[in-house]
């Protein structure tokens, strides 16, 4: 008798199985067809023969598919082995077929640990044993680091190398650089996606979200290319995301434990922008407040990646970070923060000047509030102006009745405040109605 069993074309490229090795018995059920197929291929690739029988509820096609994969099939309906036990059917078939033993796996998950099962069979001193199963483990989630870059040849190499320690993939989106950013990033091990021209920070972020969505990564961490962000903080952002299930985790420069030496003028400017951003989001309570709305060091979940990849409202400019928060707010995303380290002493930062950047952010916030919260932007101040106008009207009439002289200044103030307030209030109501209509 030959100790080799010839494999069919279905298993081209797979080793011939050996009858000198114990067979592996599997039981097909109604729900384990895919697992059975994968296990048959794995068992055959290690020179063992798979023998398959069926449970009562099994799909009849499961045995046909197992036979096509070159497993030996024991069909309960046509078997000459009279037993109602799948294990016993498999044991008797393996013995009659001349195998030295049977390793039985009657479950629906986990793979047979063949070396451990062979050793157990040797010491068991019986023909059939239960298989030793490799524990089922969830695959490690994948992490991508996305880096928007524009003329960052001086720093991108070290940033990529540091980020590689904490990520499965480092993606650099080159936003039309005119220096050697692309070459340096590739040499450091990054995957580079290039823009034909400079479209802006937001445009680079949009490309990062699109590429991350296509790669089906589990977590995306975005950091700057100029070396301001510390890649060693990446695990903390990911850990916070896992523990809190937050769709977005922000590296917070102001949180307890953050090691950031920030110039006073920048701290004041960010305080103002943070306040305005939270107000524009309708956040009034400290528990829901985002402490660092402008940090570009963020981690995104798979759900956030997918939705941001298809959102055309993020924009191409530096205010994209704020627009992402508006996107998160409109989708009811949970946002968490962790302390992080920022280095403001880097020499090659290509960010906008703080004044220009601040004006861009403030302008975007005002436009967003006008679009999303016209009542808050125009209606509330309008009502206040009308009330002030009434006060000046009262003072005008009171002064006229008491002295007989008409106070022109009070009258002009009354008219100005009242008309301005009425116009603002009606404009807010109209814009609010249009927003409801668009929804």
GROMACS .gro file of C-alpha atoms in nm, residues 18-275:
model
  258
   18UNK     CA    1   0.071   1.093   0.410
   19UNK     CA    2  -0.094   0.782   0.547
   20UNK     CA    3   0.192   0.755   0.793
   21UNK     CA    4   0.042   1.052   0.978
   22UNK     CA    5  -0.283   1.045   1.176
   23UNK     CA    6  -0.593   1.163   0.995
   24UNK     CA    7  -0.791   1.460   1.121
   25UNK     CA    8  -1.166   1.414   1.162
   26UNK     CA    9  -1.401   1.709   1.113
   27UNK     CA   10  -1.778   1.741   1.142
   28UNK     CA   11  -1.970   1.957   0.895
   29UNK     CA   12  -2.268   2.143   1.040
   30UNK     CA   13  -2.521   2.391   0.912
   31UNK     CA   14  -2.304   2.692   0.998
   32UNK     CA   15  -1.939   2.595   0.961
   33UNK     CA   16  -1.892   2.548   0.585
   34UNK     CA   17  -1.633   2.824   0.551
   35UNK     CA   18  -1.440   2.705   0.855
   36UNK     CA   19  -1.443   2.345   0.728
   37UNK     CA   20  -1.301   2.452   0.391
   38UNK     CA   21  -1.022   2.657   0.546
   39UNK     CA   22  -0.934   2.380   0.792
   40UNK     CA   23  -0.922   2.114   0.518
   41UNK     CA   24  -0.676   2.322   0.317
   42UNK     CA   25  -0.463   2.390   0.623
   43UNK     CA   26  -0.457   2.023   0.727
   44UNK     CA   27  -0.365   1.907   0.377
   45UNK     CA   28  -0.089   2.166   0.352
   46UNK     CA   29   0.073   1.991   0.650
   47UNK     CA   30   0.053   1.644   0.487
   48UNK     CA   31  -0.232   1.517   0.706
   49UNK     CA   32  -0.553   1.378   0.558
   50UNK     CA   33  -0.885   1.539   0.650
   51UNK     CA   34  -1.184   1.309   0.694
   52UNK     CA   35  -1.522   1.480   0.705
   53UNK     CA   36  -1.863   1.357   0.812
   54UNK     CA   37  -2.183   1.550   0.865
   55UNK     CA   38  -2.407   1.632   1.156
   56UNK     CA   39  -2.783   1.594   1.125
   57UNK     CA   40  -2.836   1.962   1.036
   58UNK     CA   41  -2.551   1.987   0.785
   59UNK     CA   42  -2.593   2.137   0.440
   60UNK     CA   43  -2.572   1.850   0.186
   61UNK     CA   44  -2.346   2.068  -0.029
   62UNK     CA   45  -2.090   2.083   0.252
   63UNK     CA   46  -1.986   1.722   0.199
   64UNK     CA   47  -1.971   1.770  -0.177
   65UNK     CA   48  -1.746   2.070  -0.132
   66UNK     CA   49  -1.527   1.879   0.115
   67UNK     CA   50  -1.495   1.597  -0.138
   68UNK     CA   51  -1.395   1.850  -0.408
   69UNK     CA   52  -1.120   1.973  -0.173
   70UNK     CA   53  -0.997   1.611  -0.160
   71UNK     CA   54  -1.110   1.535   0.191
   72UNK     CA   55  -1.224   1.180   0.255
   73UNK     CA   56  -1.598   1.196   0.317
   74UNK     CA   57  -1.807   0.968   0.536
   75UNK     CA   58  -2.167   1.032   0.432
   76UNK     CA   59  -2.399   0.931   0.718
   77UNK     CA   60  -2.680   0.845   0.477
   78UNK     CA   61  -2.473   0.610   0.263
   79UNK     CA   62  -2.210   0.490   0.505
   80UNK     CA   63  -2.165   0.120   0.568
   81UNK     CA   64  -2.052   0.208   0.920
   82UNK     CA   65  -2.358   0.173   1.138
   83UNK     CA   66  -2.325   0.429   1.415
   84UNK     CA   67  -2.505   0.750   1.502
   85UNK     CA   68  -2.196   0.917   1.647
   86UNK     CA   69  -1.990   1.136   1.410
   87UNK     CA   70  -1.678   1.066   1.612
   88UNK     CA   71  -1.724   0.691   1.588
   89UNK     CA   72  -1.795   0.707   1.214
   90UNK     CA   73  -1.472   0.899   1.161
   91UNK     CA   74  -1.274   0.666   1.390
   92UNK     CA   75  -1.387   0.351   1.214
   93UNK     CA   76  -1.328   0.500   0.867
   94UNK     CA   77  -0.975   0.610   0.960
   95UNK     CA   78  -0.896   0.266   1.103
   96UNK     CA   79  -1.032   0.082   0.801
   97UNK     CA   80  -0.840   0.315   0.569
   98UNK     CA   81  -0.509   0.231   0.732
   99UNK     CA   82  -0.427   0.554   0.913
  100UNK     CA   83  -0.221   0.520   1.234
  101UNK     CA   84  -0.471   0.720   1.434
  102UNK     CA   85  -0.740   0.988   1.432
  103UNK     CA   86  -0.734   1.338   1.574
  104UNK     CA   87  -1.097   1.441   1.620
  105UNK     CA   88  -1.221   1.799   1.610
  106UNK     CA   89  -1.597   1.825   1.639
  107UNK     CA   90  -1.615   2.198   1.704
  108UNK     CA   91  -1.683   2.490   1.475
  109UNK     CA   92  -1.390   2.718   1.547
  110UNK     CA   93  -1.022   2.710   1.623
  111UNK     CA   94  -0.756   2.522   1.430
  112UNK     CA   95  -0.611   2.183   1.514
  113UNK     CA   96  -0.265   2.212   1.664
  114UNK     CA   97  -0.117   1.925   1.465
  115UNK     CA   98   0.222   1.886   1.640
  116UNK     CA   99   0.061   1.892   1.984
  117UNK     CA  100  -0.212   1.652   1.871
  118UNK     CA  101   0.043   1.405   1.730
  119UNK     CA  102   0.235   1.406   2.059
  120UNK     CA  103  -0.086   1.356   2.256
  121UNK     CA  104  -0.183   1.066   2.031
  122UNK     CA  105   0.153   0.896   2.087
  123UNK     CA  106   0.119   0.907   2.465
  124UNK     CA  107  -0.254   0.825   2.474
  125UNK     CA  108  -0.209   0.462   2.367
  126UNK     CA  109  -0.542   0.461   2.184
  127UNK     CA  110  -0.645   0.508   1.823
  128UNK     CA  111  -0.850   0.832   1.846
  129UNK     CA  112  -0.816   1.139   2.064
  130UNK     CA  113  -0.971   1.483   2.081
  131UNK     CA  114  -0.764   1.736   1.891
  132UNK     CA  115  -0.548   1.988   2.070
  133UNK     CA  116  -0.688   2.322   1.956
  134UNK     CA  117  -0.495   2.640   1.892
  135UNK     CA  118  -0.662   2.920   2.088
  136UNK     CA  119  -0.880   3.155   1.886
  137UNK     CA  120  -0.731   3.502   1.901
  138UNK     CA  121  -0.862   3.820   1.750
  139UNK     CA  122  -0.626   3.969   1.493
  140UNK     CA  123  -0.434   4.271   1.611
  141UNK     CA  124  -0.599   4.592   1.490
  142UNK     CA  125  -0.408   4.778   1.222
  143UNK     CA  126  -0.274   5.128   1.281
  144UNK     CA  127  -0.194   5.377   1.007
  145UNK     CA  128  -0.011   5.702   1.072
  146UNK     CA  129  -0.103   5.975   0.825
  147UNK     CA  130   0.130   6.273   0.777
  148UNK     CA  131   0.037   6.573   0.561
  149UNK     CA  132   0.359   6.727   0.429
  150UNK     CA  133   0.460   7.031   0.227
  151UNK     CA  134   0.830   7.108   0.181
  152UNK     CA  135   0.932   6.915   0.493
  153UNK     CA  136   1.244   6.740   0.358
  154UNK     CA  137   1.444   6.847   0.663
  155UNK     CA  138   1.223   6.670   0.917
  156UNK     CA  139   1.002   6.417   0.740
  157UNK     CA  140   1.263   6.139   0.751
  158UNK     CA  141   1.302   6.137   1.128
  159UNK     CA  142   0.926   6.176   1.181
  160UNK     CA  143   0.853   5.876   0.957
  161UNK     CA  144   1.120   5.661   1.123
  162UNK     CA  145   0.984   5.742   1.469
  163UNK     CA  146   0.624   5.678   1.363
  164UNK     CA  147   0.714   5.342   1.207
  165UNK     CA  148   0.778   5.203   1.556
  166UNK     CA  149   0.410   5.244   1.645
  167UNK     CA  150   0.226   5.179   1.317
  168UNK     CA  151   0.170   4.911   1.057
  169UNK     CA  152   0.178   5.171   0.781
  170UNK     CA  153   0.302   5.528   0.761
  171UNK     CA  154   0.134   5.728   0.485
  172UNK     CA  155   0.280   6.062   0.381
  173UNK     CA  156   0.059   6.281   0.164
  174UNK     CA  157   0.290   6.517  -0.020
  175UNK     CA  158   0.097   6.835  -0.097
  176UNK     CA  159   0.290   6.945  -0.406
  177UNK     CA  160   0.629   6.992  -0.239
  178UNK     CA  161   0.909   7.152  -0.441
  179UNK     CA  162   1.190   7.002  -0.231
  180UNK     CA  163   1.294   6.640  -0.166
  181UNK     CA  164   1.010   6.557   0.074
  182UNK     CA  165   0.890   6.262  -0.138
  183UNK     CA  166   1.233   6.103  -0.177
  184UNK     CA  167   1.323   6.143   0.190
  185UNK     CA  168   0.987   6.003   0.308
  186UNK     CA  169   1.014   5.699   0.080
  187UNK     CA  170   1.372   5.634   0.190
  188UNK     CA  171   1.254   5.636   0.552
  189UNK     CA  172   0.996   5.365   0.476
  190UNK     CA  173   0.676   5.562   0.421
  191UNK     CA  174   0.413   5.504   0.157
  192UNK     CA  175   0.382   5.836  -0.030
  193UNK     CA  176   0.071   5.972  -0.199
  194UNK     CA  177   0.145   6.280  -0.409
  195UNK     CA  178  -0.066   6.582  -0.505
  196UNK     CA  179   0.014   6.738  -0.841
  197UNK     CA  180  -0.013   7.082  -0.683
  198UNK     CA  181  -0.039   7.240  -0.342
  199UNK     CA  182  -0.404   7.228  -0.234
  200UNK     CA  183  -0.365   7.302   0.136
  201UNK     CA  184  -0.360   7.128   0.472
  202UNK     CA  185  -0.726   7.029   0.454
  203UNK     CA  186  -0.678   6.882   0.108
  204UNK     CA  187  -0.393   6.666   0.239
  205UNK     CA  188  -0.613   6.549   0.528
  206UNK     CA  189  -0.889   6.456   0.285
  207UNK     CA  190  -0.644   6.240   0.090
  208UNK     CA  191  -0.529   6.073   0.412
  209UNK     CA  192  -0.888   5.983   0.506
  210UNK     CA  193  -0.956   5.849   0.156
  211UNK     CA  194  -0.643   5.632   0.151
  212UNK     CA  195  -0.702   5.506   0.505
  213UNK     CA  196  -1.060   5.414   0.416
  214UNK     CA  197  -0.943   5.221   0.109
  215UNK     CA  198  -0.688   5.029   0.313
  216UNK     CA  199  -0.957   4.936   0.571
  217UNK     CA  200  -0.727   5.028   0.859
  218UNK     CA  201  -0.869   5.007   1.211
  219UNK     CA  202  -0.708   5.321   1.354
  220UNK     CA  203  -0.569   5.630   1.186
  221UNK     CA  204  -0.338   5.869   1.370
  222UNK     CA  205  -0.262   6.202   1.205
  223UNK     CA  206   0.042   6.405   1.307
  224UNK     CA  207   0.244   6.692   1.163
  225UNK     CA  208   0.551   6.649   0.943
  226UNK     CA  209   0.757   6.925   1.105
  227UNK     CA  210   0.845   6.728   1.419
  228UNK     CA  211   0.621   6.920   1.660
  229UNK     CA  212   0.429   6.606   1.760
  230UNK     CA  213   0.592   6.323   1.952
  231UNK     CA  214   0.519   5.986   1.782
  232UNK     CA  215   0.580   5.808   2.114
  233UNK     CA  216   0.238   5.942   2.221
  234UNK     CA  217   0.065   5.736   1.949
  235UNK     CA  218   0.004   5.430   2.174
  236UNK     CA  219  -0.168   5.651   2.432
  237UNK     CA  220  -0.411   5.786   2.173
  238UNK     CA  221  -0.489   5.436   2.046
  239UNK     CA  222  -0.530   5.298   2.398
  240UNK     CA  223  -0.770   5.579   2.489
  241UNK     CA  224  -0.969   5.507   2.173
  242UNK     CA  225  -0.996   5.139   2.260
  243UNK     CA  226  -1.099   5.203   2.619
  244UNK     CA  227  -1.347   5.483   2.555
  245UNK     CA  228  -1.482   5.378   2.212
  246UNK     CA  229  -1.444   5.742   2.111
  247UNK     CA  230  -1.451   5.801   1.737
  248UNK     CA  231  -1.192   6.078   1.770
  249UNK     CA  232  -0.914   6.115   2.028
  250UNK     CA  233  -0.727   6.446   2.043
  251UNK     CA  234  -0.376   6.503   2.172
  252UNK     CA  235  -0.442   6.783   2.420
  253UNK     CA  236  -0.171   7.043   2.480
  254UNK     CA  237  -0.347   7.186   2.785
  255UNK     CA  238  -0.442   6.871   2.976
  256UNK     CA  239  -0.277   6.771   3.303
  257UNK     CA  240   0.037   6.579   3.217
  258UNK     CA  241   0.097   6.757   2.887
  259UNK     CA  242   0.457   6.869   2.841
  260UNK     CA  243   0.420   7.171   2.617
  261UNK     CA  244   0.604   7.501   2.648
  262UNK     CA  245   0.373   7.736   2.460
  263UNK     CA  246   0.437   8.108   2.400
  264UNK     CA  247   0.194   8.328   2.592
  265UNK     CA  248   0.054   8.497   2.281
  266UNK     CA  249  -0.020   8.158   2.125
  267UNK     CA  250  -0.184   8.031   2.444
  268UNK     CA  251  -0.412   8.338   2.456
  269UNK     CA  252  -0.502   8.301   2.089
  270UNK     CA  253  -0.584   7.933   2.128
  271UNK     CA  254  -0.792   8.006   2.438
  272UNK     CA  255  -1.000   8.249   2.232
  273UNK     CA  256  -1.038   8.010   1.939
  274UNK     CA  257  -1.120   7.717   2.171
  275UNK     CA  258  -1.389   7.923   2.341
   0.00000   0.00000   0.00000
